[in-house]
GROMACS .gro file of C-alpha atoms in nm:
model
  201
    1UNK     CA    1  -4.292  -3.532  -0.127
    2UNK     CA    2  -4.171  -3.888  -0.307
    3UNK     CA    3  -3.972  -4.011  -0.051
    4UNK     CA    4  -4.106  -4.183   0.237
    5UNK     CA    5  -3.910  -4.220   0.554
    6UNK     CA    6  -3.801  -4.590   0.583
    7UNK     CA    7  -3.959  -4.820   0.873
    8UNK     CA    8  -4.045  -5.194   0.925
    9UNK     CA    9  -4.367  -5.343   0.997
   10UNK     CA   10  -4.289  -5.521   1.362
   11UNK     CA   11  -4.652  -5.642   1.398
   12UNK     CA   12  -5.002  -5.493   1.300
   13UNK     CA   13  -5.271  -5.441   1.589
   14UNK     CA   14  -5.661  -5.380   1.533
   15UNK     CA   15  -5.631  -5.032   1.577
   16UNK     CA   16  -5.223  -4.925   1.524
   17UNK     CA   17  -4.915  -5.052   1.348
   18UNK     CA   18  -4.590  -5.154   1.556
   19UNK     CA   19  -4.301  -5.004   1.351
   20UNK     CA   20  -3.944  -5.007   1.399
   21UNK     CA   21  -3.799  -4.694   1.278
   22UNK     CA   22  -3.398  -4.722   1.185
   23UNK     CA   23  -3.191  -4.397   1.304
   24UNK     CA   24  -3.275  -4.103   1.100
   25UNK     CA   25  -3.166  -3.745   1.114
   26UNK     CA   26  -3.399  -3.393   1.103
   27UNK     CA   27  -3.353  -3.077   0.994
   28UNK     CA   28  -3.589  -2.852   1.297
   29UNK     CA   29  -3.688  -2.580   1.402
   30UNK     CA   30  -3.896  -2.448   1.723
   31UNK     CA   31  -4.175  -2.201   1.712
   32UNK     CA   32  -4.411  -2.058   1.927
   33UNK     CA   33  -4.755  -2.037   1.769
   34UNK     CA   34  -5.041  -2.209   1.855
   35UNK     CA   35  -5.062  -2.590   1.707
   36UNK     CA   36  -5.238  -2.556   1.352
   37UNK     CA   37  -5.009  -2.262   1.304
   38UNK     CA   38  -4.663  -2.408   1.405
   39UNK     CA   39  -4.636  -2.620   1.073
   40UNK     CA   40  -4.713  -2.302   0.866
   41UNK     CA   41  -4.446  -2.066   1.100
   42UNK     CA   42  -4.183  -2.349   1.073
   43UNK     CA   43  -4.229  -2.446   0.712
   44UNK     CA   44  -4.015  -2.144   0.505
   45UNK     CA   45  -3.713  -2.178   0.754
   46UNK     CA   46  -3.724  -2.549   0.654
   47UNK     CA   47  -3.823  -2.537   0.296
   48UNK     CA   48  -3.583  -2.268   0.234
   49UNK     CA   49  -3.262  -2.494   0.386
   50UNK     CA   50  -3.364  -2.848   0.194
   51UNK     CA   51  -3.366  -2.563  -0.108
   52UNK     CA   52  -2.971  -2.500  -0.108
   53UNK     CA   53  -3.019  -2.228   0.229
   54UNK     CA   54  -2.719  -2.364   0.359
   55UNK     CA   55  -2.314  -2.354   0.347
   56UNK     CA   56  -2.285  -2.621   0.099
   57UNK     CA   57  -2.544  -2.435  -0.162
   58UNK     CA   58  -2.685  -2.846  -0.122
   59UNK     CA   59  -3.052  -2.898  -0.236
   60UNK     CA   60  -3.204  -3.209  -0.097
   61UNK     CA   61  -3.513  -3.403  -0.172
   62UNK     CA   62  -3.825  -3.356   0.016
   63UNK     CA   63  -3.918  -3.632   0.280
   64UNK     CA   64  -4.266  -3.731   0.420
   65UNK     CA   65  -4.322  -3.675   0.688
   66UNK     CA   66  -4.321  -3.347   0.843
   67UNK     CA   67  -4.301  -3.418   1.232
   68UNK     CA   68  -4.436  -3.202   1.487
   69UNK     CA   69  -4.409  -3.258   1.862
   70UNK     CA   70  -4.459  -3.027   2.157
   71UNK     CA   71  -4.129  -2.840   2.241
   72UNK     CA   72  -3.908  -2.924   2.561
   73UNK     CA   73  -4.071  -2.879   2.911
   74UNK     CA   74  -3.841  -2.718   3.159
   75UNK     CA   75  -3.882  -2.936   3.500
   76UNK     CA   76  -3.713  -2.905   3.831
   77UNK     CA   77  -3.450  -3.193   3.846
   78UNK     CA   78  -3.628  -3.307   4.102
   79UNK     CA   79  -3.920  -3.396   3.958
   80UNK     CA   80  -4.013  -3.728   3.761
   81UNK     CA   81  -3.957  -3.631   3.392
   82UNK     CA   82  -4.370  -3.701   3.262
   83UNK     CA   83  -4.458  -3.585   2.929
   84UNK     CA   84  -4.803  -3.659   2.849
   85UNK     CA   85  -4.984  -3.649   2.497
   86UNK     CA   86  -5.197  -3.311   2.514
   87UNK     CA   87  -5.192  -3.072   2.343
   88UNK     CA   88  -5.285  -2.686   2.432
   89UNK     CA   89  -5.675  -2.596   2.359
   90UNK     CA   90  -5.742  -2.464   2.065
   91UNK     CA   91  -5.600  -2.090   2.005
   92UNK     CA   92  -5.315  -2.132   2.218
   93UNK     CA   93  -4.983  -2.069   2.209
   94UNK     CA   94  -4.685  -2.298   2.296
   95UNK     CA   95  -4.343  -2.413   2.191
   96UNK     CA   96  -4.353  -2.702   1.908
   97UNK     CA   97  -4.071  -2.842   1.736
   98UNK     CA   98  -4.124  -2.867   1.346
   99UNK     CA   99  -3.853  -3.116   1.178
  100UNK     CA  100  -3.827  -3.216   0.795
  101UNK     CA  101  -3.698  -3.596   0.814
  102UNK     CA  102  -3.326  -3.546   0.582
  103UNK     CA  103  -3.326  -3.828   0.281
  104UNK     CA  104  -3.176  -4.155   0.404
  105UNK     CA  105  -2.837  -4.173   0.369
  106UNK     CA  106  -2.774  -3.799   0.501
  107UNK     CA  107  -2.607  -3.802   0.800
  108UNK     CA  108  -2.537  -3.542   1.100
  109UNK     CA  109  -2.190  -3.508   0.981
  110UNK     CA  110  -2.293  -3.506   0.624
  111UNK     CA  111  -2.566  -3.270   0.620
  112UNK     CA  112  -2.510  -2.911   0.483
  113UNK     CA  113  -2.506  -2.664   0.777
  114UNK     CA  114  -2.825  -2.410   0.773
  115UNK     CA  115  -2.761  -2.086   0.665
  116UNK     CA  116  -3.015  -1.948   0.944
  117UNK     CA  117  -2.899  -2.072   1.322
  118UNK     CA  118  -3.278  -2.111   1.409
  119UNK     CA  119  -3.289  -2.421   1.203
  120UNK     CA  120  -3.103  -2.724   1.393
  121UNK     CA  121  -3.006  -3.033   1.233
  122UNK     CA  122  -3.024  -3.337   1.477
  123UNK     CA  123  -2.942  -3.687   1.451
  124UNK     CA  124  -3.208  -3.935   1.601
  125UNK     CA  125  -3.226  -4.262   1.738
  126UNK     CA  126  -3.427  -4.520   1.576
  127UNK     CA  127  -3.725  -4.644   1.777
  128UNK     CA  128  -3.995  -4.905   1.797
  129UNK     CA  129  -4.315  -4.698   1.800
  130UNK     CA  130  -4.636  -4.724   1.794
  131UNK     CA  131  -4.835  -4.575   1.466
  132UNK     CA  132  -5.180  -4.453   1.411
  133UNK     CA  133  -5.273  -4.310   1.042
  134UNK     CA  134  -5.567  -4.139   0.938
  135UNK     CA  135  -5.684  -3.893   0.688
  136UNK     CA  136  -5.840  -3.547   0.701
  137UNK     CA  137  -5.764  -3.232   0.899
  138UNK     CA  138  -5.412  -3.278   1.071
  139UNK     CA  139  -5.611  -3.045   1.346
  140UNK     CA  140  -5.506  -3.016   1.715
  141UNK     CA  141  -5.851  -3.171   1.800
  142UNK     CA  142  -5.801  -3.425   1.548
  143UNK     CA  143  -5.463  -3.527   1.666
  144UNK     CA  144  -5.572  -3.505   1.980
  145UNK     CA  145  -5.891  -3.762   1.957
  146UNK     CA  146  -5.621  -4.038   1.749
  147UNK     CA  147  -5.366  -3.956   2.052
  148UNK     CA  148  -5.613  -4.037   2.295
  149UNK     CA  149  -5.743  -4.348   2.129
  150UNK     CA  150  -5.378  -4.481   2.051
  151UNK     CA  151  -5.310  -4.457   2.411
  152UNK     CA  152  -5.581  -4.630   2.544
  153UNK     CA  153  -5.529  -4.869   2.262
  154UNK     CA  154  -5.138  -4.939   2.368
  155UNK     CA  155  -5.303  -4.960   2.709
  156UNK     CA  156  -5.489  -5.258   2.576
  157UNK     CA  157  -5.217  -5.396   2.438
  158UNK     CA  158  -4.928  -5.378   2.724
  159UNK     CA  159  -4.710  -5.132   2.531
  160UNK     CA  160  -4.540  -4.858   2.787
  161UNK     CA  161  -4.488  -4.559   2.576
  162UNK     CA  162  -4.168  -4.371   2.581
  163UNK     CA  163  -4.187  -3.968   2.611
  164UNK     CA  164  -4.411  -3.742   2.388
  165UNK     CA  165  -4.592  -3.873   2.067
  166UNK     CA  166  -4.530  -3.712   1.758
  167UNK     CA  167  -4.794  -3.611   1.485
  168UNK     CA  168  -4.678  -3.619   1.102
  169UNK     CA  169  -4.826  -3.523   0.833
  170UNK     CA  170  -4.730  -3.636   0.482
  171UNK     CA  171  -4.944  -3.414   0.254
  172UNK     CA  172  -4.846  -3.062   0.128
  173UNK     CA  173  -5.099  -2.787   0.235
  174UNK     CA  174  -5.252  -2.719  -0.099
  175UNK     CA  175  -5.396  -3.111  -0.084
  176UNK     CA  176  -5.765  -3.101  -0.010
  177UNK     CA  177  -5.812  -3.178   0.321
  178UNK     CA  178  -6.029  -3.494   0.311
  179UNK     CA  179  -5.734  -3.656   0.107
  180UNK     CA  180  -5.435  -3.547   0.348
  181UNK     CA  181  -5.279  -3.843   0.506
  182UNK     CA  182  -5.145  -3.789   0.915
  183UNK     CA  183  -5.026  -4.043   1.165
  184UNK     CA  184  -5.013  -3.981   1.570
  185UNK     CA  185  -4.647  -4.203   1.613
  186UNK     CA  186  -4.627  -4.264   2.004
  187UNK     CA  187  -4.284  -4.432   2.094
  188UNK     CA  188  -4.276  -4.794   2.297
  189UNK     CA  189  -4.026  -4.935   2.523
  190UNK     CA  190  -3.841  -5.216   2.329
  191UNK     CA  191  -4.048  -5.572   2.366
  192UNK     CA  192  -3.765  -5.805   2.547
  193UNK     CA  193  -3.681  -6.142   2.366
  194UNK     CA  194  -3.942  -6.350   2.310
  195UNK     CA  195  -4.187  -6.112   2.475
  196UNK     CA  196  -4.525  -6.048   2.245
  197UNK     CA  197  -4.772  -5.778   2.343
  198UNK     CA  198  -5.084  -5.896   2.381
  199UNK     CA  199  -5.329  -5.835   2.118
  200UNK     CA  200  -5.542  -5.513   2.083
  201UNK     CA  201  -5.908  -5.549   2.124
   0.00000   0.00000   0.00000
């Protein structure tokens, strides 16, 4: 993976970067496996599209990262739409969402349509978010434990965040562990003019 999806440094706190992230568009697809597995379930359906598995016979180059978030939650319209950051205990099973970021430059429109309907491609919005890296196992409980201290870190720092956090990782699965590089990327709702967040502790 030599191409690195594009962002800008807003500001950087003690403990997380600010990033703006300009619109970008995903190739996904949604399993149901348990959260170390989804990656592995997801990645051939995605591999096998970027590899010319679609109507255009198109190969495109791989991106970092590979995104994984927890699939949609089905709520009574009633109900105040709350996602939170958790993720099932180890060993179970739930619906993720697994998503190759496209090349920049690709487009909705101009992406080659997937050969197999499971895999979607989807255009999304850019974003200022919040961004925790580390290295080592990309792990539900090591997701989790960065999650948890990114929150209480935006906490700190007066940053509301916006729906369900999203963990990447950047490092194919044949990389030793210990050198694997992940982030926990938490979208923020957009500072207002002249607004600064106050400083992490």
């Amino acid at each position: 993976m030599t191409e690195q999806q594009p962002y800008e440094v807003v500001r950087r706190y003690p403990h997380f970067e600010l990033r703006r992230y300009p619109d970008y568009v995903v190739a996904e697809i949604t399993v149901n496996a348990d959260f170390d597995r989804a990656g592995n379930a997801a990645f051939r359906y995605l591999f096998n599209y970027i590899s010319g598995s679609n109507t255009a016979r198109q190969k495109l180059a791989m991106t970092a990262p590979v995104i994984q978030e927890a699939g949609p939650q089905k709520l009574a319209m009633t109900t105040p739409v709350l996602q939170s950051g958790s993720l099932p205990g180890a060993g179970q099973a739930a619906e993720f969402s697994v998503a190759f970021v496209l090349p920049a430059g690709v487009t909705a429109d101009t992406a080659p349509v997937p050969d197999d309907p499971k895999v979607r491609v989807r255009a999304v919005r850019g974003s200022l978010a919040a961004v925790l890296g580390f290295s080592g196992s990309g792990s539900a409980s090591a997701f989790e434990r960065r999650n948890n201290g990114l929150q209480a870190a935006l906490t700190l720092a007066g940053l509301t965040p916006v729906g369900a956090p999203r963990f990447a990782r950047f490092d194919p699965p044949f990389k030793p562990w210990f050198l694997r590089h992940n982030e926990v990327v938490q979208d923020v709702l957009e500072l207002q003019p002249g607004e600064a967040a106050a400083p992490s502790s």
